[in-house]
Each structure stands twice: as C-alpha cells, then as structure tokens.
PDB file of C-alpha atoms in Angstrom:
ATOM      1  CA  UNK A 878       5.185  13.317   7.038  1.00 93.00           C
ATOM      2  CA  UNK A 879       2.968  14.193   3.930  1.00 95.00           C
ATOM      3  CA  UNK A 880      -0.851  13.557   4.318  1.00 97.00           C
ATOM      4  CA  UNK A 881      -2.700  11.740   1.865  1.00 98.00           C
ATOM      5  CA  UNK A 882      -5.422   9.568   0.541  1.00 98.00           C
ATOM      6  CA  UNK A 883      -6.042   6.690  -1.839  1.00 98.00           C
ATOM      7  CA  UNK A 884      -7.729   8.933  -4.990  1.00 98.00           C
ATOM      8  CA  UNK A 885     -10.101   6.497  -5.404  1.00 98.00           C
ATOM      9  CA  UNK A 886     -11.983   7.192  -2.076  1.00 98.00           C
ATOM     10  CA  UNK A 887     -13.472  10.510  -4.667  1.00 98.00           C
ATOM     11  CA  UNK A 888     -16.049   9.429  -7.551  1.00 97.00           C
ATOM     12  CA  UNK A 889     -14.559  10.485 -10.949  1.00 97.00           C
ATOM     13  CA  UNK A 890     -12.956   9.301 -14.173  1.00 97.00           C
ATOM     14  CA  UNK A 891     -10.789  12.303 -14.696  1.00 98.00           C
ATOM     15  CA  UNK A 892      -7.846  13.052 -12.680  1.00 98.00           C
ATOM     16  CA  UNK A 893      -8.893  16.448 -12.188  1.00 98.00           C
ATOM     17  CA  UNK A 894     -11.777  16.126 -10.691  1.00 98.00           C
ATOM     18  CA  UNK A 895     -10.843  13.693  -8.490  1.00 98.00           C
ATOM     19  CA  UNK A 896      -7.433  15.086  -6.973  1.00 98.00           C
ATOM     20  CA  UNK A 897      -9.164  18.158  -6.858  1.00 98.00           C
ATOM     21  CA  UNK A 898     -11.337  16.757  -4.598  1.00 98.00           C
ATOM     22  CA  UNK A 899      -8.111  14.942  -2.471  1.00 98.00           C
ATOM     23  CA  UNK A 900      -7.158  18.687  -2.220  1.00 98.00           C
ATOM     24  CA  UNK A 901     -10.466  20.086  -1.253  1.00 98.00           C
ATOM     25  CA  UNK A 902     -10.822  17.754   1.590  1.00 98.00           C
ATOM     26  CA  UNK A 903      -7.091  18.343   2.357  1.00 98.00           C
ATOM     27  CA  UNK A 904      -4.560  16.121   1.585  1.00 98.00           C
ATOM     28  CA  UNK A 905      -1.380  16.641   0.158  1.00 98.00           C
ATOM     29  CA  UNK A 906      -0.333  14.101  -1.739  1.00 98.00           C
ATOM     30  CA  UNK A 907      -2.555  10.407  -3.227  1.00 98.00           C
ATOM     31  CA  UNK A 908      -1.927   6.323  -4.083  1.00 98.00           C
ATOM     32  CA  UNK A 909      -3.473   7.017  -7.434  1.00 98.00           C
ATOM     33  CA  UNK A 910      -5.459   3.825  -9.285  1.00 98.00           C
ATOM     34  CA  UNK A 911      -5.894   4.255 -12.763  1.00 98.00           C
ATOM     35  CA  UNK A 912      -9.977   3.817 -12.403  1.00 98.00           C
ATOM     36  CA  UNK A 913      -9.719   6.998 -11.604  1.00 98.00           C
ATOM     37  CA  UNK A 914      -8.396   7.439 -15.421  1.00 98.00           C
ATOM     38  CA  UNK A 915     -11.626   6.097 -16.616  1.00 98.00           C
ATOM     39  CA  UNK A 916      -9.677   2.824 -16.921  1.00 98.00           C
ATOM     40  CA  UNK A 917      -9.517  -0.812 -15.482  1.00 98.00           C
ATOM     41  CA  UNK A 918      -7.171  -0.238 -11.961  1.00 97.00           C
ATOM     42  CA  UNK A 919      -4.663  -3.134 -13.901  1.00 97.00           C
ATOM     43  CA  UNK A 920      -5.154  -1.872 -17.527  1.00 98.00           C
ATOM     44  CA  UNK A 921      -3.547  -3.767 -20.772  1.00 98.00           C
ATOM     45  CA  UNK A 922      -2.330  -0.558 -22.380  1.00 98.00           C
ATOM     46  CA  UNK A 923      -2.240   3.107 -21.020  1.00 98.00           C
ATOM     47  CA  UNK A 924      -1.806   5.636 -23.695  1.00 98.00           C
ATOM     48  CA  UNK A 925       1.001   8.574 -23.068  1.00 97.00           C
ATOM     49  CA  UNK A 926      -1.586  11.076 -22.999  1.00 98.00           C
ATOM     50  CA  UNK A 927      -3.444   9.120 -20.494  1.00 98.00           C
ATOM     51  CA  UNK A 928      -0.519   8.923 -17.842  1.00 98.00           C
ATOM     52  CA  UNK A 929       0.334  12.591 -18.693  1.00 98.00           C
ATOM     53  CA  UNK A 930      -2.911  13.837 -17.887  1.00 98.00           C
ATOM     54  CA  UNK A 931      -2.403  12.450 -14.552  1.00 98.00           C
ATOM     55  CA  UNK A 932       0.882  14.262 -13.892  1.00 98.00           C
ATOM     56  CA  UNK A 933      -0.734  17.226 -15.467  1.00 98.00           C
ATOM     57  CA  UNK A 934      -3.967  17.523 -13.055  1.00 98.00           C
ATOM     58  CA  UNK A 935      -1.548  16.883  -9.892  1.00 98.00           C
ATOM     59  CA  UNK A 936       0.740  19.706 -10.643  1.00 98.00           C
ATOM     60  CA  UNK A 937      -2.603  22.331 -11.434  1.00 98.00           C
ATOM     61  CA  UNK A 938      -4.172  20.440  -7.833  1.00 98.00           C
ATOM     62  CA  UNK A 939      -0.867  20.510  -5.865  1.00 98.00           C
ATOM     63  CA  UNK A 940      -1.473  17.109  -5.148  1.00 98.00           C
ATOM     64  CA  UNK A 941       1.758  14.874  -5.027  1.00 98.00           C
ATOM     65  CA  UNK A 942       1.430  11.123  -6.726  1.00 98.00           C
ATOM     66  CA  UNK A 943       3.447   9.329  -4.592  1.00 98.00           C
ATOM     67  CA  UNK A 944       2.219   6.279  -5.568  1.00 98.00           C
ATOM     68  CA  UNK A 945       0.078   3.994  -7.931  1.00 98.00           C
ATOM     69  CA  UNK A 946      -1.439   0.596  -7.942  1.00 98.00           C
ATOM     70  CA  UNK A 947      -1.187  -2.081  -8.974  1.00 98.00           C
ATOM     71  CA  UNK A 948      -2.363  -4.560  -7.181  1.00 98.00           C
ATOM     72  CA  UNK A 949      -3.369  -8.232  -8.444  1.00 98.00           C
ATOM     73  CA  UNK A 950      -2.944 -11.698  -7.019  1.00 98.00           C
ATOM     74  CA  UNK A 951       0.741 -12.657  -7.246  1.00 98.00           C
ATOM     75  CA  UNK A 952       0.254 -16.144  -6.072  1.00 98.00           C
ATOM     76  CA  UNK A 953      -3.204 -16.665  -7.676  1.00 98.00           C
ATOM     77  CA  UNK A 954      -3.459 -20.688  -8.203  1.00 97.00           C
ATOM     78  CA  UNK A 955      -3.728 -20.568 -12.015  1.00 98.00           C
ATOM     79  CA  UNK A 956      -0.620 -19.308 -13.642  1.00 97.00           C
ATOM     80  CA  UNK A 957      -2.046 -17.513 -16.732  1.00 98.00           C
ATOM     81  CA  UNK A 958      -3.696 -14.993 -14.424  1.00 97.00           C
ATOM     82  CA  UNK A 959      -0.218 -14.296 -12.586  1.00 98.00           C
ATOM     83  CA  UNK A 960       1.215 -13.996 -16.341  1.00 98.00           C
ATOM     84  CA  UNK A 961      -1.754 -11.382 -17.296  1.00 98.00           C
ATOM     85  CA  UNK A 962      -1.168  -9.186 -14.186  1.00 98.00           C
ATOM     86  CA  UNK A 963       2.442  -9.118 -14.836  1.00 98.00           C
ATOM     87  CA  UNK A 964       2.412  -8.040 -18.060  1.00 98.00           C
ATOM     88  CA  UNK A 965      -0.224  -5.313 -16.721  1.00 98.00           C
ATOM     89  CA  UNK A 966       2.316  -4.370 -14.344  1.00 98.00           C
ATOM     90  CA  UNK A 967       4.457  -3.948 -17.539  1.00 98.00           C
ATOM     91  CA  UNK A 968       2.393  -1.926 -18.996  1.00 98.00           C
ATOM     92  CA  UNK A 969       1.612   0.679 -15.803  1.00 98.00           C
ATOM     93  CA  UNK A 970       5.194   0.339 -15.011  1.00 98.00           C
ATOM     94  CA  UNK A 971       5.846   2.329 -18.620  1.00 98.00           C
ATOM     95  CA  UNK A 972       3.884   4.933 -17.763  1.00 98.00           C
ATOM     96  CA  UNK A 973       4.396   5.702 -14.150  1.00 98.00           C
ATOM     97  CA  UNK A 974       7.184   7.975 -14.840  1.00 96.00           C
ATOM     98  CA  UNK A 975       4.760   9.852 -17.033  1.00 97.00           C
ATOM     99  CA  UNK A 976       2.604   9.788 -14.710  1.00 98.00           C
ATOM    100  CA  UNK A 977       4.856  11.722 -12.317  1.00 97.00           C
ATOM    101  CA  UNK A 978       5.549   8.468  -9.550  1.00 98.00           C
ATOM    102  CA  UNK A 979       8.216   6.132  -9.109  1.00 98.00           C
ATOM    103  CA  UNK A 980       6.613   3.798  -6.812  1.00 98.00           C
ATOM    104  CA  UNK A 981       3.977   1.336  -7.568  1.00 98.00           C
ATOM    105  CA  UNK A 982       2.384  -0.844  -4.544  1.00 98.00           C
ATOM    106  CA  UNK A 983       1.862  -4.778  -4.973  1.00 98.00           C
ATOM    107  CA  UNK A 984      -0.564  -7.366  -3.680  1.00 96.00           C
ATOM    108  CA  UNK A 985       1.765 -10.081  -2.805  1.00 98.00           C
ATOM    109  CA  UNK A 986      -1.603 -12.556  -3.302  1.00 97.00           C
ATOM    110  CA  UNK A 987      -3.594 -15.597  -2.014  1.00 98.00           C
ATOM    111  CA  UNK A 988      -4.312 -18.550  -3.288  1.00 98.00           C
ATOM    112  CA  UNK A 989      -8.412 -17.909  -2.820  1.00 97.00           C
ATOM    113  CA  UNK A 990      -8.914 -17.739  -6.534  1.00 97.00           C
ATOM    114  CA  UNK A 991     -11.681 -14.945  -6.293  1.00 96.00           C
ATOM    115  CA  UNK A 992     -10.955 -12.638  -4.074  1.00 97.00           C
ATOM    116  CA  UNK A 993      -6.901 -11.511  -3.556  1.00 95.00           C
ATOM    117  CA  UNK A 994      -7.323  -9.989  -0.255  1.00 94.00           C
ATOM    118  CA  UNK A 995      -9.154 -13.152   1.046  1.00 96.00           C
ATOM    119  CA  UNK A 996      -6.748 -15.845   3.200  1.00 96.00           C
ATOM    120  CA  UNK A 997      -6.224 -19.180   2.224  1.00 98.00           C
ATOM    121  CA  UNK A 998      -5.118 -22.255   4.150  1.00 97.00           C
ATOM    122  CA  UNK A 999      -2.166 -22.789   1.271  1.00 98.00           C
ATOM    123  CA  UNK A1000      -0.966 -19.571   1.658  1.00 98.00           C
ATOM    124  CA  UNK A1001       1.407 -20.637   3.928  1.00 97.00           C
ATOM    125  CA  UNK A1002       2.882 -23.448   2.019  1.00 98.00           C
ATOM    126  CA  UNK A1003       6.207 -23.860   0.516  1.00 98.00           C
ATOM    127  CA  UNK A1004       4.891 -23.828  -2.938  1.00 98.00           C
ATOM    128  CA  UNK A1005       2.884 -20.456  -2.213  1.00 98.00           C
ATOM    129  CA  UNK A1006       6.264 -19.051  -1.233  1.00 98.00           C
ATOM    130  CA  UNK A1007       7.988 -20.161  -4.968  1.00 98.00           C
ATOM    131  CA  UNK A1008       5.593 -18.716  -6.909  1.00 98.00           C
ATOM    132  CA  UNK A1009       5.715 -14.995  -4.945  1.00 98.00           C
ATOM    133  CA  UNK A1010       9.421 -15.639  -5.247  1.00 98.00           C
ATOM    134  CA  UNK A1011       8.703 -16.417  -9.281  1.00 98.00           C
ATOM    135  CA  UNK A1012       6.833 -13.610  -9.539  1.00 98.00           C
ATOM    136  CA  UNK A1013       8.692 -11.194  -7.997  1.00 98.00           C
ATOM    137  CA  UNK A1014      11.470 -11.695  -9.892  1.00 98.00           C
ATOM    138  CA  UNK A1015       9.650 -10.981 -12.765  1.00 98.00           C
ATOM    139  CA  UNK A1016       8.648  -7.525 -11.110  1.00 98.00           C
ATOM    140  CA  UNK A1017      11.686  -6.597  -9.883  1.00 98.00           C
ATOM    141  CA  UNK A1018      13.140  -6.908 -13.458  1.00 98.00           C
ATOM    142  CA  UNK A1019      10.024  -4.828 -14.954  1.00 98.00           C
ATOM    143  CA  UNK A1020      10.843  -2.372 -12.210  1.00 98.00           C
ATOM    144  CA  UNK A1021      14.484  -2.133 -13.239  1.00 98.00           C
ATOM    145  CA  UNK A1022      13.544  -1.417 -16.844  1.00 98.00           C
ATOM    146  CA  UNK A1023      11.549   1.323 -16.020  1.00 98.00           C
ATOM    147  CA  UNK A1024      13.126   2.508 -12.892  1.00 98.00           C
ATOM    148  CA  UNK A1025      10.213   2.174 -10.010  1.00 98.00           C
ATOM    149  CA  UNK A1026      10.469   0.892  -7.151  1.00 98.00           C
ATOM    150  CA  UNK A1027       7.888  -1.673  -5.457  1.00 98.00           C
ATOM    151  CA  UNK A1028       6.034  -1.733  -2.361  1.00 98.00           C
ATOM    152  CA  UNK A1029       4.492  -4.671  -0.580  1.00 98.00           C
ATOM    153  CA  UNK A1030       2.422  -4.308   2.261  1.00 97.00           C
ATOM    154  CA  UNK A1031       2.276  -7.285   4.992  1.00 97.00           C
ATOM    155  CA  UNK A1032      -1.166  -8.053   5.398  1.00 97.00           C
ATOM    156  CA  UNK A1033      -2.569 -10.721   6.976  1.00 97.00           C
ATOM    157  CA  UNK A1034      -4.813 -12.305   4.238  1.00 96.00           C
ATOM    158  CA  UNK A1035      -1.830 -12.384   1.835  1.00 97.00           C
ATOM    159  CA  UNK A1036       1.256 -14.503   1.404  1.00 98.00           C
ATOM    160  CA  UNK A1037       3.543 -11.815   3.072  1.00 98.00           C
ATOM    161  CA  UNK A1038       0.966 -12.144   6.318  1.00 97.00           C
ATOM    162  CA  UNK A1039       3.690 -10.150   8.847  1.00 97.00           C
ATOM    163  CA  UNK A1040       6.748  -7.788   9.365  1.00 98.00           C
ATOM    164  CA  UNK A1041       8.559 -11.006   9.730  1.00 98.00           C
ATOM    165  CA  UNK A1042       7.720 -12.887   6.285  1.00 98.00           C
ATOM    166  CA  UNK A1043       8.204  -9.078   4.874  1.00 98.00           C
ATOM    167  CA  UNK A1044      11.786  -9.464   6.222  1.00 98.00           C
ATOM    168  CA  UNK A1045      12.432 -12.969   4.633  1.00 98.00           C
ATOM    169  CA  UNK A1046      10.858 -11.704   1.004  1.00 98.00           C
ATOM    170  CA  UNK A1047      13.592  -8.739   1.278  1.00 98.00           C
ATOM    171  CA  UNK A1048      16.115 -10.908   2.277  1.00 98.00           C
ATOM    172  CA  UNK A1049      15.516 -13.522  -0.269  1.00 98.00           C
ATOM    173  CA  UNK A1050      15.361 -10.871  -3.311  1.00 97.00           C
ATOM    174  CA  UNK A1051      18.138  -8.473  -2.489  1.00 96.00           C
ATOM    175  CA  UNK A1052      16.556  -6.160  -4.401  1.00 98.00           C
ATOM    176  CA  UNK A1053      16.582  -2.326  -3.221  1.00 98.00           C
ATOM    177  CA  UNK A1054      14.045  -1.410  -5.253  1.00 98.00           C
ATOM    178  CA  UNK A1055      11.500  -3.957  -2.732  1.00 98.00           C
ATOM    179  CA  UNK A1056      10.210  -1.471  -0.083  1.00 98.00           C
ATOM    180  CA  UNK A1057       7.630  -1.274   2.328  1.00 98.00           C
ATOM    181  CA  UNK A1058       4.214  -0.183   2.585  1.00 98.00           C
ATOM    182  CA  UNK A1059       3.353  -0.278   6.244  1.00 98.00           C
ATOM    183  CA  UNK A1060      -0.447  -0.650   7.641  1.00 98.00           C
ATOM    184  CA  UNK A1061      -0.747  -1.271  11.113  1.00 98.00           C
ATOM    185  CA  UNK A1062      -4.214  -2.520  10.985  1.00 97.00           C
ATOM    186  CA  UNK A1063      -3.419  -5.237   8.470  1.00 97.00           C
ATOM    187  CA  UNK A1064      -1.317  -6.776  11.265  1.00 97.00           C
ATOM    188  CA  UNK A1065      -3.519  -7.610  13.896  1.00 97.00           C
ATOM    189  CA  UNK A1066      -7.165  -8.281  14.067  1.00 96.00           C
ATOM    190  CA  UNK A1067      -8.110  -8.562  17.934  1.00 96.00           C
ATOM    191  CA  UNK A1068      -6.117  -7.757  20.013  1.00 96.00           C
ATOM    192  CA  UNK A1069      -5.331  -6.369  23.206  1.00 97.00           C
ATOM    193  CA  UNK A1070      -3.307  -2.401  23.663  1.00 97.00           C
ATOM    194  CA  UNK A1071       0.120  -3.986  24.851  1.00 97.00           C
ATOM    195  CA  UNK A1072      -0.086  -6.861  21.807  1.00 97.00           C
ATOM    196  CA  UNK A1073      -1.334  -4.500  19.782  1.00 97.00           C
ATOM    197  CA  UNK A1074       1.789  -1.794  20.512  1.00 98.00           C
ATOM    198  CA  UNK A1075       4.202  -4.744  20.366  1.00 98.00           C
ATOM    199  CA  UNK A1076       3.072  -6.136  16.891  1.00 98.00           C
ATOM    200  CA  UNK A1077       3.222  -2.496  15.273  1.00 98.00           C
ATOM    201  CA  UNK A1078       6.654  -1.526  17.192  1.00 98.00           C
ATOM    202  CA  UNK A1079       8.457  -4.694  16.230  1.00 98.00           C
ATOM    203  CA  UNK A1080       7.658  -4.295  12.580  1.00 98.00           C
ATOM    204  CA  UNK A1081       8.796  -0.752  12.408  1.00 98.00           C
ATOM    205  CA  UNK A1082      12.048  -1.535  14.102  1.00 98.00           C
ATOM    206  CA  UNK A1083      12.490  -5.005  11.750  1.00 98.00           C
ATOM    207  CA  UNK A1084      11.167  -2.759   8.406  1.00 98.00           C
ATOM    208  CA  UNK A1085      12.556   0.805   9.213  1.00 98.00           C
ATOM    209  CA  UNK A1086      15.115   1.043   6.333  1.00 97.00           C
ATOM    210  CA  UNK A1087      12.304  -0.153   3.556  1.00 98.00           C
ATOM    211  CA  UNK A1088       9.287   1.713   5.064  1.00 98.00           C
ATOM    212  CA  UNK A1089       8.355   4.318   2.164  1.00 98.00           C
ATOM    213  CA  UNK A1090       4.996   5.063   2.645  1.00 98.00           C
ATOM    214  CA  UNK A1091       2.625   4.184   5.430  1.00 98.00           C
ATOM    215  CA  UNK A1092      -1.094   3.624   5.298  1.00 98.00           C
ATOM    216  CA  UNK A1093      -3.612   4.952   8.028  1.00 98.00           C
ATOM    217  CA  UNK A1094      -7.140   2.798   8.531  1.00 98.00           C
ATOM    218  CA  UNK A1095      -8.334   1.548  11.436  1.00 98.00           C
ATOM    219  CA  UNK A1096      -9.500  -1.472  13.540  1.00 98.00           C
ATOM    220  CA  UNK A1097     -13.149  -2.195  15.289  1.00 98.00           C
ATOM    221  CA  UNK A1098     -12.864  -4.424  18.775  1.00 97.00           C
ATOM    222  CA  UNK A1099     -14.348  -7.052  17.193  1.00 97.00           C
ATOM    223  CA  UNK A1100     -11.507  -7.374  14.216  1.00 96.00           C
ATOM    224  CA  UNK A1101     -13.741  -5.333  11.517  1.00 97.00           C
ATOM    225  CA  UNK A1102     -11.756  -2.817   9.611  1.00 97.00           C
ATOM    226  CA  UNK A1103     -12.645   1.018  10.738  1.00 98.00           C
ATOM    227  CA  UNK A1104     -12.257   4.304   9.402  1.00 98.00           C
ATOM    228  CA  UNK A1105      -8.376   6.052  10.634  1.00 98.00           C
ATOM    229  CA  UNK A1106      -9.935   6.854  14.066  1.00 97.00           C
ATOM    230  CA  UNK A1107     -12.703   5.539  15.078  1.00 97.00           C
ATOM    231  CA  UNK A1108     -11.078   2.276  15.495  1.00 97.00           C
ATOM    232  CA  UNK A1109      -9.076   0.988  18.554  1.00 97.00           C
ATOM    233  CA  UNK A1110      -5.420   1.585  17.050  1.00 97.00           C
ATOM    234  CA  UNK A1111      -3.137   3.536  18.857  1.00 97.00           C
ATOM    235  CA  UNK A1112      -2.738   6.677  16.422  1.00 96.00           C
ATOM    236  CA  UNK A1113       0.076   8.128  18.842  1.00 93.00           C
ATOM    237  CA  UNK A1114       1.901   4.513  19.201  1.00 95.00           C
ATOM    238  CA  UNK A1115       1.701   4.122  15.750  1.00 97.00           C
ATOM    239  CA  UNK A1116       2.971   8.081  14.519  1.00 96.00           C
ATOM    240  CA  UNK A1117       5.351   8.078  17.186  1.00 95.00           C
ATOM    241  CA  UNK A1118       7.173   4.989  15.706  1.00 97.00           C
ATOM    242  CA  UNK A1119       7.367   6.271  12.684  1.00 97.00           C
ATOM    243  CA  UNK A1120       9.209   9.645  14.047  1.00 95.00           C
ATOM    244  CA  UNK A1121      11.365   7.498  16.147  1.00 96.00           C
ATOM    245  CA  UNK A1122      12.980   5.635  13.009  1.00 97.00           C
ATOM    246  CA  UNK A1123      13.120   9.309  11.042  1.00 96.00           C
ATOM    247  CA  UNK A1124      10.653   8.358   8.898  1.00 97.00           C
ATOM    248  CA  UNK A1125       9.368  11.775   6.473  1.00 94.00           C
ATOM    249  CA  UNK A1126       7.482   9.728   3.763  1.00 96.00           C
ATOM    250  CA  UNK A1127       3.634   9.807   3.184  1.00 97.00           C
ATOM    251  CA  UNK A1128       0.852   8.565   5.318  1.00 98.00           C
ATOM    252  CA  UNK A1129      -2.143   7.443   3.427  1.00 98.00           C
ATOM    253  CA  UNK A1130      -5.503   6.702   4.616  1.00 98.00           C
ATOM    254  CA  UNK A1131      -8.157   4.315   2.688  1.00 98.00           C
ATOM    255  CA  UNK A1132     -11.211   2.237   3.637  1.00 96.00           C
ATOM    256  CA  UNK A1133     -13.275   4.928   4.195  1.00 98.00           C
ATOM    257  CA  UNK A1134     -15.846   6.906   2.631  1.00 98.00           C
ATOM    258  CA  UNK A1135     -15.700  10.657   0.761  1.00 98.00           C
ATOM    259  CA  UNK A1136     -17.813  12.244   2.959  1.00 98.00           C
ATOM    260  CA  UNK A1137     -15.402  10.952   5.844  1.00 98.00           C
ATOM    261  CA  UNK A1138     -12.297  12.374   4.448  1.00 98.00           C
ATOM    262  CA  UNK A1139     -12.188  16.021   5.607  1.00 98.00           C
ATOM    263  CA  UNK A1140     -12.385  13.967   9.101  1.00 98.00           C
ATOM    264  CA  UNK A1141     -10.224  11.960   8.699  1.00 98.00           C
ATOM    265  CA  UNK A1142      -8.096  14.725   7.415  1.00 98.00           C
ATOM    266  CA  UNK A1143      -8.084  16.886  10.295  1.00 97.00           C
ATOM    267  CA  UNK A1144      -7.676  13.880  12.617  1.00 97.00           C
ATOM    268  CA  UNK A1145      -4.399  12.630  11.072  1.00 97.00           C
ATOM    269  CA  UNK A1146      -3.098  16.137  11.318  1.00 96.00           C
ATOM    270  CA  UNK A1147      -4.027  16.571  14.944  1.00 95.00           C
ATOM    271  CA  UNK A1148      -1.932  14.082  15.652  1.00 92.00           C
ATOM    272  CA  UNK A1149       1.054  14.704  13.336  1.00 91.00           C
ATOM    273  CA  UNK A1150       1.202  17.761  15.443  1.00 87.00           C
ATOM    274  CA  UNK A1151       1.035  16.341  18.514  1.00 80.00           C
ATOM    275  CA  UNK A1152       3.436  13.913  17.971  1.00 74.00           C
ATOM    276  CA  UNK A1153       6.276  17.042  16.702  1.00 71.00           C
ATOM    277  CA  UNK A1154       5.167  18.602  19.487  1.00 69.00           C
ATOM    278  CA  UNK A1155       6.087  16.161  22.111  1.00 69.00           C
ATOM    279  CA  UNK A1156       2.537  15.767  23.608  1.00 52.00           C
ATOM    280  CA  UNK A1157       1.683  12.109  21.958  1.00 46.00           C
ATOM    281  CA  UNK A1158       2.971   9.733  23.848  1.00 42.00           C
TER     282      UNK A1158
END
C-alpha cells in the first residue's frame, strides 16, 4: 500500500510548498484539494496552467496525486446548488488529467442545507435516494467525458450512510467508473471491539472489488473523531483486511493536524510492516 495524506492538512497556496511538505513529513503519495492551488476546493474554472502546476510540483516532490476533491452536497435540498456543484465537478473533471489523477472523490450529501457532512432525518427517504441517483448520473457522464473515475465514501452523516447502501448505489448505476473510498471510522461511532471488527470486515468483503483508496483517521470512545492512532480502531483489523482482499492502493490519513503528521506517518508504516510481516494479527 502507498502512504499518504490529504495535502490540505499543510498551510500553502502553491503546490510546491505544500507537497513538499507531504514529502518532508513522509508520505508518498496525497488527495489533493485545489485550496491548496490558491483556489476555492470546488472552483468555477481552473486554468491549464493551474492544473499543470500541480502535476509539475508532484513529479519535482515525488509525491503521487492519486486523488482530488471534489466534494459538495449531492442531495442538498435546493436543486440549483446540486446544479452549481455539478458543473464544478465539470470543470475539475477537465483538468484532473492535467493535473496528473484520474480519480476524483464525491460527497454523496445530506439534506442539512449548511453543513454536507451533517445527518439529516430525510436522508434516508426515498426522495433523498432519487436525487443521489439524479445526480450521479450526471457525474458518471462528466466522468466518462473526461475519463476519471469516482469515489464515494460511506459515511454515516451522508446519504450512502454504510457498506450496504454503498452496495445498492453500485448496483443501481452499473457504472465501473463508481469506486470506493473506504474509512473505517466513518462507519461506526461507539462501539464495542467485536462490532467494531464486524462492521469494518463486512464492508471490505461486500466492497473489495471497488475499494481504490482507503482513508486512515481515527475514533475517540466516546464517538469523537481522533487522529489515525490515538483512537480506539483496530489499525491491525483494519490493514489486515485490506491485505486479505489484495488490496495495493493508497491509504490516506486526514483529520489531523501538520504538526501530527510525521506521527502519524511513522505509525501507519509500523503497521504496514507488521501486517507484511505476519506479526499483526
């Protein structure tokens, strides 16, 4: 697996300087978001220059883009914000080639009109379903005009709240290009070790053949997201699973601070190697 980071855990508005830093505190490979460009994360226009200045700083880092967001609220209850972030996703959907990635993660959205990682009571409503279906059509055909593929991440304030509405989304598209970004800790919030291990090992085995990247944060006992580590998710569980289903893609942390990221660093690798060595489970 390659190690990684969301690039916009590092202060800057150059892509430099901040996968230069993703490097220094050693990672591999980033999720890139274009406010690290100097620009809105979901901007209306990205100039060719602008994308190619991003594939230009990761080759000079040696920092792989294996991914960039673009995250807004699919389901959002007023349609004319859906339409804007779609035709955003046009627009960073153009440029991600030239940007050196072919794979651009979604928000598959709330209905909370503020906040798009906050749950809502209709999010689990028929009509919440047909307009992520609506939209992702859309995406799926912006994705086959500019050949990238998407990846949606169950998460439990979102539409897609589990591995198992993940499953029904794929199903209902039958769309290869739909993959999967899996985050353990956005599938539980309390729970005990053996629910814990069973939530995360059922939705590797039901999402192995989509997984293409997976994310690495953490959980607090009382539900509170954690830094990778200092959490109570099973790290070993977790990486083990992911070697079990032959899975060689990226794992990227987030949700935690600069300062923590040589840390975190070090700790993912620990147990990368534990893992190929047959010491962690």
């Amino acid at each position: 697996m390659k190690l990684g980071i969301f690039a916009k855990t590092f202060e800057g508005t150059e892509p430099t300087t901040v996968l230069n830093a993703v490097a220094d505190a050693g990672f591999a490979c980033a999720q890139y978001n274009m406010a690290c460009s100097g620009l809105a994360p979901m901007p209306e226009t990205i100039a060719e220059a602008q994308a190619r200045s991003v594939a230009d700083a990761a080759l000079s880092s040696g920092v792989e883009i294996v991914a960039v967001s673009g995250t807004f609220n699919m389901i959002h209850p007023d349609p004319s914000v859906r339409a804007a972030g779609l035709r955003n996703l046009a627009t960073l959907a153009e440029r991600s080639t030239g940007m050196s990635t072919g794979l651009i993660t979604l928000c598959t959205g709330t209905r909370d009109p503020i906040d798009q990682w906050k749950a809502h009571a209709d999010n689990d409503t028929p009509e919440a379903w047909r307009d992520l279906l609506e939209a992702m059509e859309t995406a799926i055909e912006i994705a086959e005009r500019h050949n990238v593929d998407l990846g949606i991440e169950p998460e439990l304030a979102n539409v897609v709240n589990s591995a198992e509405k993940a499953h029904r989304l794929i199903t209902a598209l039958k769309c290869p290009r739909i993959k999967i970004v899996l985050d353990p800790a956005n599938l539980f919030e309390v729970a005990t070790l053996d629910e814990q291990r069973r939530i995360v090992s059922s939705a590797i085995d039901l999402l192995a053949d989509r997984i293409v990247m997976a994310h690495a944060k953490d959980r607090n006992p009382d539900g509170s997201f954690a830094t990778a580590g200092k959490g109570v998710l099973d790290y070993r569980h977790y990486l083990g699973g992911l070697r079990a289903i032959g899975f060689e893609g990226s794992l990227i942390t987030h949700g935690l601070s600069a300062s923590e990221a040589a840390g975190v660093a070090i700790f993912l690798k620990n147990n990368l190697d534990d893992e190929a060595a047959g010491t962690g489970r």
